[in-house]
Amino acid sequence: MDETQAPWPPRDELSITGVRAIVTAPEGIPLVVVRVDTSTDGLYGLGCATFTQRFHAVVAAVEEHVAPLLVGRHPADIEDINRLVHLSSYWRGGPVLNNALSGVDMALWDIAGKRAGMPVYELLGGRVRAAADTYVHASGESISDTVARAGALVADGYRHIRLQTGGPGLGTYGAPGVAGSYPHAPYPDGWDVNHYLAVTPALFESARRTLGDGVELLHDVHSRLTPKQAVVLARALEPYRLFFLEDPVAPEHYDRLPAVTAASPVPIAVGEQLSSVTDAARLVQSGGVDLLRVHVSTVGGLSACRKLVALCELTGVRTAWHGPGDVSPVGVAANIALDVTTSAFGIQEAHLFNAATRSVFPGCPVPRHGYLYPSPSPGWGVDLDEKEAAKYPPETGRFERWAATVRRPDGGLESP
Ligand code: MG
């Protein structure tokens, strides 16, 4: 038999006829979208496979290695195809292959929704809330700039704000850094952890004093601290009642997270750098995380996240799926479908996509008064206009080069 055909008789004649990856960068951030076509005219699915730093590798994985497994299969066999893509490489996982898998998985769920005439959230059992409350990012060159930006977002209706402030060095995460701040150091553009540990509590003291107690405040360490420094920072931030402190340590040190989380007086949110659903499950089961925030486009797609959602519901961990500018609007739609169908929902990170992105992705989710609503359209309710997408070709190397400047003043490379 042809091994690409289904191992059981399909219920009807529908089959997958093509699998492609489209890369577009309407905000400068390369987004990878998988499109799965079927034998029915006009019936196709879209999934997010975005891995901005290695997008060429994901495209090759999708088109050269995964597509041949799918053509001829019935698109309804989502779980079997997910397992086949996962197992067939023998050496399983890793972000490149799991991004390819995630894109395919989400595209198949999109097709399932379109066939049923239902939004994906109805296929998952329906809503337990009307919409997902979100947080957005406020950043500025100084503490006062950052707090002013946060105040403007609160005035726009947002109830949760992530604060990152600028400072010395090109390694400042989420806010503008200042080159040449350490002119006598071996690497004058370096980022200094002691400055960071001092300025971050000062940022939140100012924010709480200015914005009051009616807003939730969040912060992303971006994996820069040792486990002990993470606890020191968490304790320093306790008076300002953070909603969560994100990625306090690097993935290489996740075995220390249960101790960090136990010692932290503020909730710890981790997960976007995990590409393995089993690693994410271990993190939940070990008590290493209060809020799980995996990247739906890296961890294995909607099917993987559904399993993690069930685990979170049973263990008291809440969800806060990764959702900045390197999750495409298709991935955002998947995040929202998860958000509105689980009691484990904590918060949803939102990105305010520009007009170019909204033109590339008709149906792009846009927050209203801080809430993201699921589309009532069948499937994800988000399309991809390939003519518009082609106007924004991706630039190779930009995000790789950024990581090369994230160094300490002594020149040592830092976790980007
Ligand atoms: Mg983050």
Short mmCIF file of C-alpha atoms and ligand atoms in Angstrom, two decimals:
data_model
loop_
_atom_site.label_atom_id
_atom_site.label_comp_id
_atom_site.label_asym_id
_atom_site.label_seq_id
_atom_site.Cartn_x
_atom_site.Cartn_y
_atom_site.Cartn_z
CA MET A 1 0.00 0.00 0.00
CA ASP A 2 0.95 3.64 -0.32
CA GLU A 3 2.16 4.49 3.17
CA THR A 4 0.94 8.11 2.83
CA GLN A 5 -2.67 6.91 2.66
CA ALA A 6 -4.78 6.54 5.78
CA PRO A 7 -4.38 3.29 7.71
CA TRP A 8 -8.18 2.99 7.79
CA PRO A 9 -10.89 3.68 5.21
CA PRO A 10 -11.67 7.42 5.20
CA ARG A 11 -15.26 8.42 5.88
CA ASP A 12 -15.42 10.38 2.61
CA GLU A 13 -13.26 11.36 -0.36
CA LEU A 14 -11.78 14.51 1.19
CA SER A 15 -7.97 14.52 1.25
CA ILE A 16 -5.01 16.82 1.75
CA THR A 17 -3.57 17.95 -1.58
CA GLY A 18 -0.80 20.33 -0.55
CA VAL A 19 1.13 21.78 2.41
CA ARG A 20 3.08 25.03 2.13
CA ALA A 21 4.76 27.54 4.44
CA ILE A 22 4.38 31.28 3.80
CA VAL A 23 6.74 33.78 5.47
CA THR A 24 5.77 37.43 5.76
CA ALA A 25 7.08 40.29 7.89
CA PRO A 26 4.59 43.16 7.87
CA GLU A 27 6.09 44.53 11.13
CA GLY A 28 9.64 43.44 10.34
CA ILE A 29 9.19 40.27 12.43
CA PRO A 30 9.19 37.17 10.18
CA LEU A 31 5.91 35.27 10.68
CA VAL A 32 5.56 31.70 9.37
CA VAL A 33 2.11 30.44 8.38
CA VAL A 34 1.38 26.88 7.21
CA ARG A 35 -1.38 26.44 4.64
CA VAL A 36 -2.92 22.99 4.15
CA ASP A 37 -5.02 22.63 0.98
CA THR A 38 -7.63 19.95 0.39
CA SER A 39 -9.38 18.26 -2.50
CA THR A 40 -12.46 20.46 -1.91
CA ASP A 41 -12.23 23.78 -3.75
CA GLY A 42 -11.81 26.65 -1.31
CA LEU A 43 -11.39 24.41 1.75
CA TYR A 44 -7.98 25.03 3.35
CA GLY A 45 -6.56 25.57 6.80
CA LEU A 46 -4.00 27.95 8.29
CA GLY A 47 -1.66 27.40 11.21
CA CYS A 48 1.04 29.48 12.88
CA ALA A 49 4.56 28.00 12.78
CA THR A 50 6.40 31.21 13.63
CA PHE A 51 10.03 30.80 14.67
CA THR A 52 11.38 34.24 13.84
CA GLN A 53 15.05 33.45 14.50
CA ARG A 54 15.17 30.30 12.31
CA PHE A 55 12.29 30.72 9.83
CA HIS A 56 14.12 29.22 6.81
CA ALA A 57 14.62 25.99 8.75
CA VAL A 58 10.90 25.77 9.58
CA VAL A 59 9.92 26.31 5.93
CA ALA A 60 12.26 23.47 4.88
CA ALA A 61 10.89 21.19 7.60
CA VAL A 62 7.29 21.85 6.50
CA GLU A 63 7.73 21.63 2.76
CA GLU A 64 10.52 19.07 2.38
CA HIS A 65 9.90 16.70 5.27
CA VAL A 66 6.35 17.06 6.63
CA ALA A 67 4.29 17.73 3.49
CA PRO A 68 5.03 14.30 1.92
CA LEU A 69 3.55 12.64 5.05
CA LEU A 70 0.29 14.57 4.73
CA VAL A 71 -0.64 14.62 1.05
CA GLY A 72 -3.35 12.03 0.48
CA ARG A 73 -4.39 11.85 4.14
CA HIS A 74 -7.85 12.84 5.36
CA PRO A 75 -7.57 16.16 7.26
CA ALA A 76 -9.90 14.92 10.01
CA ASP A 77 -7.24 12.60 11.47
CA ILE A 78 -5.65 15.42 13.46
CA GLU A 79 -4.31 13.43 16.40
CA ASP A 80 -2.93 10.62 14.23
CA ILE A 81 -1.23 13.10 11.89
CA ASN A 82 0.16 15.02 14.89
CA ARG A 83 1.67 11.79 16.27
CA LEU A 84 2.94 10.74 12.84
CA VAL A 85 4.75 14.05 12.28
CA HIS A 86 6.17 13.90 15.82
CA LEU A 87 7.32 10.26 15.73
CA SER A 88 8.47 10.05 12.12
CA SER A 89 11.67 12.05 12.61
CA TYR A 90 12.79 9.38 15.11
CA TRP A 91 14.87 12.05 16.93
CA ARG A 92 11.85 13.91 18.14
CA GLY A 93 11.11 17.48 18.85
CA GLY A 94 13.19 20.62 19.01
CA PRO A 95 11.75 24.02 18.09
CA VAL A 96 12.20 23.74 14.29
CA LEU A 97 10.36 20.44 13.92
CA ASN A 98 7.82 21.32 16.58
CA ASN A 99 7.07 24.63 14.88
CA ALA A 100 6.40 22.72 11.66
CA LEU A 101 4.18 20.33 13.63
CA SER A 102 2.37 23.22 15.34
CA GLY A 103 1.58 24.91 12.03
CA VAL A 104 0.20 21.70 10.53
CA ASP A 105 -1.83 20.92 13.66
CA MET A 106 -3.47 24.35 13.78
CA ALA A 107 -4.21 24.23 10.04
CA LEU A 108 -6.01 20.89 10.50
CA TRP A 109 -8.11 22.34 13.34
CA ASP A 110 -8.97 25.28 11.07
CA ILE A 111 -10.16 22.84 8.39
CA ALA A 112 -12.17 20.89 11.01
CA GLY A 113 -13.95 24.07 12.07
CA LYS A 114 -14.66 25.09 8.50
CA ARG A 115 -16.06 21.64 7.68
CA ALA A 116 -18.31 21.76 10.74
CA GLY A 117 -19.32 25.38 10.15
CA MET A 118 -18.17 26.14 13.71
CA PRO A 119 -15.47 28.26 15.33
CA VAL A 120 -12.75 26.02 16.81
CA TYR A 121 -13.77 26.95 20.36
CA GLU A 122 -17.08 25.14 19.83
CA LEU A 123 -15.20 21.99 18.78
CA LEU A 124 -13.34 22.21 22.11
CA GLY A 125 -16.56 22.07 24.13
CA GLY A 126 -17.63 25.67 23.94
CA ARG A 127 -16.89 28.78 25.91
CA VAL A 128 -16.61 29.20 29.67
CA ARG A 129 -16.11 32.96 29.22
CA ALA A 130 -17.03 35.50 26.58
CA ALA A 131 -13.57 36.88 25.93
CA ALA A 132 -9.97 36.83 27.12
CA ASP A 133 -8.68 39.67 29.28
CA THR A 134 -5.26 40.77 28.05
CA TYR A 135 -2.08 42.50 29.03
CA VAL A 136 -0.07 44.75 26.77
CA HIS A 137 3.45 46.15 26.95
CA ALA A 138 4.51 49.58 28.22
CA SER A 139 8.11 50.61 27.76
CA GLY A 140 10.13 53.80 27.67
CA GLU A 141 13.65 55.17 27.88
CA SER A 142 13.20 56.08 31.55
CA ILE A 143 11.00 55.10 34.48
CA SER A 144 8.85 58.20 34.02
CA ASP A 145 8.44 57.52 30.27
CA THR A 146 7.46 53.92 30.98
CA VAL A 147 4.93 54.82 33.66
CA ALA A 148 3.44 57.53 31.43
CA ARG A 149 3.01 54.99 28.62
CA ALA A 150 1.37 52.59 31.06
CA GLY A 151 -1.00 55.34 32.17
CA ALA A 152 -2.03 55.91 28.54
CA LEU A 153 -2.78 52.21 28.11
CA VAL A 154 -4.87 52.19 31.29
CA ALA A 155 -6.80 55.15 29.86
CA ASP A 156 -7.38 53.03 26.72
CA GLY A 157 -9.09 50.39 28.86
CA TYR A 158 -6.31 47.92 29.64
CA ARG A 159 -6.32 46.48 33.16
CA HIS A 160 -3.02 44.57 32.94
CA ILE A 161 0.25 46.20 31.86
CA ARG A 162 3.73 44.73 31.46
CA LEU A 163 6.40 47.28 32.37
CA GLN A 164 9.96 47.29 30.99
CA THR A 165 12.19 50.34 31.30
CA GLY A 166 15.26 51.36 29.34
CA GLY A 167 18.74 51.72 30.70
CA PRO A 168 22.43 51.35 30.07
CA GLY A 169 23.54 48.85 27.45
CA LEU A 170 22.22 47.28 24.26
CA GLY A 171 21.02 44.21 26.17
CA THR A 172 18.09 45.98 27.82
CA TYR A 173 15.06 43.80 27.15
CA GLY A 174 11.71 45.21 26.01
CA ALA A 175 12.77 48.87 26.18
CA PRO A 176 15.40 51.09 24.54
CA GLY A 177 18.97 50.64 25.74
CA VAL A 178 21.83 53.16 25.64
CA ALA A 179 25.02 52.26 23.76
CA GLY A 180 28.40 53.18 25.22
CA SER A 181 27.19 53.42 28.81
CA TYR A 182 30.34 51.76 30.15
CA PRO A 183 33.13 53.53 28.21
CA HIS A 184 35.93 52.04 30.33
CA ALA A 185 34.64 48.46 30.17
CA PRO A 186 35.89 45.86 27.67
CA TYR A 187 32.42 45.95 26.07
CA PRO A 188 31.09 49.54 26.47
CA ASP A 189 27.59 48.58 25.17
CA GLY A 190 27.15 46.00 27.92
CA TRP A 191 24.13 45.37 30.19
CA ASP A 192 24.75 45.25 33.94
CA VAL A 193 22.70 42.93 36.12
CA ASN A 194 23.24 44.95 39.32
CA HIS A 195 21.86 48.06 37.66
CA TYR A 196 18.87 46.00 36.50
CA LEU A 197 18.25 44.59 39.99
CA ALA A 198 18.24 48.14 41.42
CA VAL A 199 16.18 49.91 38.75
CA THR A 200 13.40 47.31 38.41
CA PRO A 201 11.96 47.70 41.95
CA ALA A 202 12.23 51.49 41.49
CA LEU A 203 10.18 51.18 38.28
CA PHE A 204 7.40 49.32 40.09
CA GLU A 205 7.46 51.62 43.11
CA SER A 206 6.87 54.54 40.73
CA ALA A 207 4.22 52.66 38.73
CA ARG A 208 2.22 51.63 41.80
CA ARG A 209 2.45 55.14 43.30
CA THR A 210 1.36 56.78 40.01
CA LEU A 211 -1.17 54.27 38.67
CA GLY A 212 -2.74 53.21 41.98
CA ASP A 213 -3.94 49.78 43.06
CA GLY A 214 -6.59 49.35 40.35
CA VAL A 215 -4.25 48.02 37.67
CA GLU A 216 -2.35 44.75 37.45
CA LEU A 217 1.39 45.05 36.83
CA LEU A 218 3.65 42.46 35.15
CA HIS A 219 7.34 42.15 34.32
CA ASP A 220 9.51 39.97 32.05
CA VAL A 221 13.05 39.21 33.29
CA HIS A 222 13.77 37.46 29.96
CA SER A 223 15.86 34.69 31.53
CA ARG A 224 18.65 36.96 32.75
CA LEU A 225 19.02 36.00 36.43
CA THR A 226 20.54 33.23 38.48
CA PRO A 227 18.01 31.32 40.59
CA LYS A 228 19.13 33.21 43.73
CA GLN A 229 19.00 36.62 42.02
CA ALA A 230 15.48 35.75 40.84
CA VAL A 231 14.35 35.26 44.45
CA VAL A 232 16.06 38.51 45.52
CA LEU A 233 14.20 40.40 42.76
CA ALA A 234 10.87 38.71 43.52
CA ARG A 235 11.15 39.70 47.19
CA ALA A 236 12.07 43.27 46.27
CA LEU A 237 8.95 43.45 44.09
CA GLU A 238 6.58 42.01 46.73
CA PRO A 239 5.27 45.41 47.95
CA TYR A 240 4.06 46.26 44.43
CA ARG A 241 1.81 43.17 44.12
CA LEU A 242 2.77 41.94 40.65
CA PHE A 243 0.31 39.82 38.67
CA PHE A 244 3.33 37.80 37.57
CA LEU A 245 7.09 37.83 37.17
CA GLU A 246 8.05 36.17 33.89
CA ASP A 247 11.00 33.98 32.89
CA PRO A 248 13.22 34.71 35.91
CA VAL A 249 15.87 32.15 34.88
CA ALA A 250 17.20 30.61 31.67
CA PRO A 251 15.77 27.31 30.32
CA GLU A 252 19.06 25.57 31.17
CA HIS A 253 18.23 26.16 34.85
CA TYR A 254 14.58 25.11 34.93
CA ASP A 255 15.38 22.33 37.39
CA ARG A 256 15.79 25.14 39.94
CA LEU A 257 12.35 26.67 39.19
CA PRO A 258 10.40 24.74 41.87
CA ALA A 259 12.69 26.26 44.52
CA VAL A 260 12.46 29.73 42.95
CA THR A 261 8.66 29.55 42.68
CA ALA A 262 8.32 28.26 46.26
CA ALA A 263 10.47 31.13 47.57
CA SER A 264 8.88 33.84 45.42
CA PRO A 265 6.16 36.03 46.98
CA VAL A 266 4.92 36.93 43.47
CA PRO A 267 3.49 34.46 40.92
CA ILE A 268 6.06 33.07 38.46
CA ALA A 269 5.16 32.72 34.75
CA VAL A 270 7.32 30.53 32.49
CA GLY A 271 7.03 28.51 29.30
CA GLU A 272 7.59 30.39 26.05
CA GLN A 273 11.04 28.83 25.51
CA LEU A 274 9.78 25.26 25.87
CA SER A 275 9.29 23.37 22.62
CA SER A 276 8.42 20.05 24.25
CA VAL A 277 4.94 19.41 25.58
CA THR A 278 6.35 16.82 27.99
CA ASP A 279 8.88 19.35 29.34
CA ALA A 280 6.00 21.78 29.85
CA ALA A 281 4.02 19.09 31.67
CA ARG A 282 7.01 18.35 33.93
CA LEU A 283 7.27 22.04 34.75
CA VAL A 284 3.62 22.11 35.82
CA GLN A 285 3.86 18.87 37.80
CA SER A 286 7.09 19.90 39.56
CA GLY A 287 5.53 23.05 41.02
CA GLY A 288 7.95 25.17 38.99
CA VAL A 289 5.36 27.56 37.61
CA ASP A 290 2.27 29.47 38.73
CA LEU A 291 1.25 30.48 35.20
CA LEU A 292 2.18 28.43 32.11
CA ARG A 293 2.84 30.52 29.01
CA VAL A 294 3.93 28.28 26.16
CA HIS A 295 4.22 29.43 22.53
CA VAL A 296 1.36 27.59 20.78
CA SER A 297 3.39 27.69 17.55
CA THR A 298 6.37 25.86 19.11
CA VAL A 299 4.98 23.40 21.62
CA GLY A 300 2.98 21.31 19.13
CA GLY A 301 -0.06 23.41 18.27
CA LEU A 302 -3.57 23.36 19.64
CA SER A 303 -3.52 19.60 20.28
CA ALA A 304 -0.48 19.89 22.58
CA CYS A 305 -1.91 22.91 24.38
CA ARG A 306 -5.21 21.12 25.02
CA LYS A 307 -3.31 18.49 26.99
CA LEU A 308 -1.50 21.16 28.99
CA VAL A 309 -4.78 22.98 29.64
CA ALA A 310 -6.24 19.79 31.14
CA LEU A 311 -3.17 19.42 33.36
CA CYS A 312 -3.41 23.05 34.47
CA GLU A 313 -7.10 22.64 35.31
CA LEU A 314 -6.23 19.67 37.53
CA THR A 315 -3.25 21.24 39.31
CA GLY A 316 -4.29 24.84 39.97
CA VAL A 317 -1.80 26.30 37.50
CA ARG A 318 -3.18 29.07 35.29
CA THR A 319 -2.49 29.83 31.63
CA ALA A 320 -0.93 32.94 30.09
CA TRP A 321 -0.11 31.91 26.51
CA HIS A 322 2.79 33.69 24.80
CA GLY A 323 1.35 36.34 22.47
CA PRO A 324 3.72 39.14 21.41
CA GLY A 325 4.58 40.22 17.84
CA ASP A 326 6.16 36.88 16.94
CA VAL A 327 2.88 35.02 17.17
CA SER A 328 0.93 35.49 13.92
CA PRO A 329 -2.75 36.48 14.05
CA VAL A 330 -3.54 32.81 13.27
CA GLY A 331 -1.66 31.79 16.41
CA VAL A 332 -3.44 34.51 18.36
CA ALA A 333 -6.78 33.03 17.27
CA ALA A 334 -5.63 29.66 18.63
CA ASN A 335 -4.60 31.30 21.91
CA ILE A 336 -8.05 32.90 22.23
CA ALA A 337 -9.81 29.59 21.52
CA LEU A 338 -7.86 28.07 24.43
CA ASP A 339 -8.45 31.09 26.68
CA VAL A 340 -12.22 31.08 26.36
CA THR A 341 -12.64 27.32 26.81
CA THR A 342 -10.80 26.67 30.09
CA SER A 343 -11.32 27.50 33.74
CA ALA A 344 -7.51 27.55 34.08
CA PHE A 345 -7.27 30.81 32.14
CA GLY A 346 -5.10 33.44 33.84
CA ILE A 347 -4.38 36.20 31.33
CA GLN A 348 -3.58 36.57 27.61
CA GLU A 349 -0.60 38.55 26.29
CA ALA A 350 -1.80 40.80 23.45
CA HIS A 351 0.09 42.54 20.68
CA LEU A 352 -1.34 45.59 18.94
CA PHE A 353 -0.75 44.59 15.30
CA ASN A 354 -0.06 47.38 12.81
CA ALA A 355 -2.25 48.19 9.79
CA ALA A 356 0.01 46.22 7.42
CA THR A 357 -0.42 43.05 9.50
CA ARG A 358 -4.18 43.53 9.62
CA SER A 359 -4.21 43.85 5.80
CA VAL A 360 -2.17 40.64 5.40
CA PHE A 361 -4.39 38.75 7.86
CA PRO A 362 -8.11 39.58 7.30
CA GLY A 363 -9.93 38.82 10.56
CA CYS A 364 -6.84 39.63 12.65
CA PRO A 365 -7.93 39.69 16.33
CA VAL A 366 -7.88 43.21 17.80
CA PRO A 367 -8.48 43.88 21.53
CA ARG A 368 -11.61 45.84 22.45
CA HIS A 369 -11.35 47.65 25.80
CA GLY A 370 -8.59 45.22 26.71
CA TYR A 371 -10.51 42.06 25.76
CA LEU A 372 -9.78 39.70 22.88
CA TYR A 373 -12.95 38.08 21.53
CA PRO A 374 -13.01 34.82 19.57
CA SER A 375 -14.23 35.12 15.99
CA PRO A 376 -17.67 33.58 15.39
CA SER A 377 -16.54 32.50 11.89
CA PRO A 378 -15.87 28.82 11.15
CA GLY A 379 -12.34 27.66 11.96
CA TRP A 380 -10.03 30.37 13.31
CA GLY A 381 -11.82 33.18 11.48
CA VAL A 382 -8.44 34.52 10.31
CA ASP A 383 -7.32 34.42 6.67
CA LEU A 384 -4.01 35.10 4.88
CA ASP A 385 -3.93 37.37 1.82
CA GLU A 386 -0.87 36.03 0.01
CA LYS A 387 -0.67 39.01 -2.37
CA GLU A 388 -0.48 41.36 0.62
CA ALA A 389 1.92 39.00 2.43
CA ALA A 390 4.33 39.11 -0.53
CA LYS A 391 4.70 42.88 -0.09
CA TYR A 392 6.55 42.26 3.20
CA PRO A 393 9.40 39.81 2.57
CA PRO A 394 11.35 38.72 5.65
CA GLU A 395 14.88 39.94 6.33
CA THR A 396 17.31 37.16 7.17
CA GLY A 397 19.72 37.72 10.04
CA ARG A 398 18.14 40.68 11.84
CA PHE A 399 17.04 38.75 14.93
CA GLU A 400 20.17 36.63 15.00
CA ARG A 401 22.32 39.79 15.02
CA TRP A 402 20.34 41.34 17.89
CA ALA A 403 21.23 38.46 20.18
CA ALA A 404 24.95 39.03 19.49
CA THR A 405 24.85 42.43 21.23
CA VAL A 406 23.32 41.14 24.46
CA ARG A 407 26.50 41.08 26.56
CA ARG A 408 27.70 42.09 30.00
CA PRO A 409 30.16 45.03 30.27
CA ASP A 410 32.96 42.46 30.53
CA GLY A 411 31.97 41.15 27.10
CA GLY A 412 30.38 37.92 28.27
CA LEU A 413 27.36 36.84 26.23
CA GLU A 414 24.03 37.08 28.08
CA SER A 415 20.78 35.17 27.58
CA PRO A 416 18.89 37.27 25.01
MG MG B 1 8.58 36.75 27.52
#
